[in-house]
Every structure is written in C-alpha cells, then in structure tokens.
PDB file of C-alpha atoms in Angstrom:
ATOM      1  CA  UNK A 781      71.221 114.354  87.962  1.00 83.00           C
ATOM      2  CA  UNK A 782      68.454 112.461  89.809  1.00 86.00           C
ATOM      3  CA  UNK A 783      67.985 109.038  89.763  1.00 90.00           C
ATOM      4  CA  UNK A 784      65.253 108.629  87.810  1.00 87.00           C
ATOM      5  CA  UNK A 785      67.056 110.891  85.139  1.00 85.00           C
ATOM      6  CA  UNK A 786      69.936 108.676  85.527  1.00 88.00           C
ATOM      7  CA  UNK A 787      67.385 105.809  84.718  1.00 89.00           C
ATOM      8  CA  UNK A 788      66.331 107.673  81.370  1.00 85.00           C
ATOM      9  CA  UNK A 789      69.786 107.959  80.508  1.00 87.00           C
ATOM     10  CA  UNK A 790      71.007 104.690  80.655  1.00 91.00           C
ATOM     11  CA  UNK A 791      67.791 103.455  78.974  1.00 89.00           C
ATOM     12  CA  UNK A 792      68.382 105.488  75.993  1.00 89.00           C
ATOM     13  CA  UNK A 793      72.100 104.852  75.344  1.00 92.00           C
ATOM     14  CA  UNK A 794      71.226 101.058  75.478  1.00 95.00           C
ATOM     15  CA  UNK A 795      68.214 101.837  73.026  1.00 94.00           C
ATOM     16  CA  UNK A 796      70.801 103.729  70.686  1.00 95.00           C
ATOM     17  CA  UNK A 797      73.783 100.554  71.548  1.00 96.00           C
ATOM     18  CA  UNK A 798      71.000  98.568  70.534  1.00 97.00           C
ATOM     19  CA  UNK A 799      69.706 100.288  66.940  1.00 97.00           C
ATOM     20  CA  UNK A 800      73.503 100.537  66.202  1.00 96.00           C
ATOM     21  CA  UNK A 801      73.294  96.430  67.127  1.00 97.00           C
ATOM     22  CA  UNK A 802      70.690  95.814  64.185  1.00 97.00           C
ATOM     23  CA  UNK A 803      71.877  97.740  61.776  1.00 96.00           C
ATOM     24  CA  UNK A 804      74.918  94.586  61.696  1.00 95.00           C
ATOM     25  CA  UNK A 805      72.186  92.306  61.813  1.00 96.00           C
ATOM     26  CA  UNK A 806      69.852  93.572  59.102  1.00 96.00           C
ATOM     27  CA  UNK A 807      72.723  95.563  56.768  1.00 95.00           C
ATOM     28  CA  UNK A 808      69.606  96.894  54.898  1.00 96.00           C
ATOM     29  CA  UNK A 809      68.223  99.336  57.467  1.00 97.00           C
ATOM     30  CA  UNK A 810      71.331 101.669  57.476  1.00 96.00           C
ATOM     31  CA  UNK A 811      70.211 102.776  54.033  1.00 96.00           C
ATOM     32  CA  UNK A 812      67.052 103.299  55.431  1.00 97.00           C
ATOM     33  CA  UNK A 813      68.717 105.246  58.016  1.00 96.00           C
ATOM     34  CA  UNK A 814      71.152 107.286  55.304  1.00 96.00           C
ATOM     35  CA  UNK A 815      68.035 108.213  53.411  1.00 97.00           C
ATOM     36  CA  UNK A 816      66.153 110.120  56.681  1.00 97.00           C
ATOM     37  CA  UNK A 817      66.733 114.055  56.049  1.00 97.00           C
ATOM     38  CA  UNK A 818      66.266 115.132  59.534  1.00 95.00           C
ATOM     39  CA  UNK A 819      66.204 114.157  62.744  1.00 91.00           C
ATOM     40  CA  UNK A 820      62.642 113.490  63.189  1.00 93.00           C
ATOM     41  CA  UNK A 821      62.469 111.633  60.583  1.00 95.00           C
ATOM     42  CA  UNK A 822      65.408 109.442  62.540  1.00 95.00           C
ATOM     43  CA  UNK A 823      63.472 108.985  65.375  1.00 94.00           C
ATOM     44  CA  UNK A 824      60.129 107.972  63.646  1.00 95.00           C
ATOM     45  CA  UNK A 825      62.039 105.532  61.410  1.00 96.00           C
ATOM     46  CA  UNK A 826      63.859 104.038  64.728  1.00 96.00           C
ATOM     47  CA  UNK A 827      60.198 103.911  66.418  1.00 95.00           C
ATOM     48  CA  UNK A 828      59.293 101.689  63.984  1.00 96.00           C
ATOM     49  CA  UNK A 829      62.495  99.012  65.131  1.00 96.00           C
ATOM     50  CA  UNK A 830      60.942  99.557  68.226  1.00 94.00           C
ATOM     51  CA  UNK A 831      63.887 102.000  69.574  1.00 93.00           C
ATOM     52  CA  UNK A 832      62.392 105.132  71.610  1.00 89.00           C
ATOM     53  CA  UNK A 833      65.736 107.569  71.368  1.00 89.00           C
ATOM     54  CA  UNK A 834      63.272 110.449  70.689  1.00 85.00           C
ATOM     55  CA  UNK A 835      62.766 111.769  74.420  1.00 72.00           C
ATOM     56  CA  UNK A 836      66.110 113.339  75.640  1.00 67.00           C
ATOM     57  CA  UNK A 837      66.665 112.073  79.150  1.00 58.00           C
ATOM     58  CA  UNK A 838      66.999 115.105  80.070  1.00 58.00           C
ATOM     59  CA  UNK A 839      63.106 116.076  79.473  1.00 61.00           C
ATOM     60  CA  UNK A 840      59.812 116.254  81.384  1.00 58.00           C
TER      61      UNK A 840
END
C-alpha cells in the first residue's frame, strides 16, 4: 500500500467513525439511514452529512 493510499484509508475510516458519531448525536438520521435500499443510495444520503465514504481507498 502506498502512502498516499494509506492517506485515503485513514481518511475514510475517520469519515465512517465520524457518520457512526452523528448518528448518537442526531438519533433521527439512523432511520434515514435504515430506510436507504442500496448502497448508493448510502453514500448519497451520507454526502449530504457531508461524509465522502463513496470512493474506496483503494481506487484511482
């Protein structure tokens, strides 16, 4: 793993540490996460908190 991989990692699991984070502080939003039927529809609903977990770290 390079570096800057290594970078992208960490960056998303604090992004998904921190999403976990609000859904304690605003209880309402893990509804809106129970309701999403697929993963993309996860990841646009998390865009909107202003969490990117979308990109893998993995990816170009």
């Amino acid at each position: 793993m390079s570096e800057e991989e290594l970078s992208r990692f960490i960056k998303k699991v604090k992004d998904l540490n921190d999403l976990v984070k609000s859904l304690e502080k605003i209880p309402s939003r893990k509804a809106l996460l129970a309701s999403c039927k697929n993963h993309k529809e996860v990841i646009i609903l998390a865009k909107s908190w202003g969490y990117n977990i979308g990109r893998r770290w993995g990816d170009e």
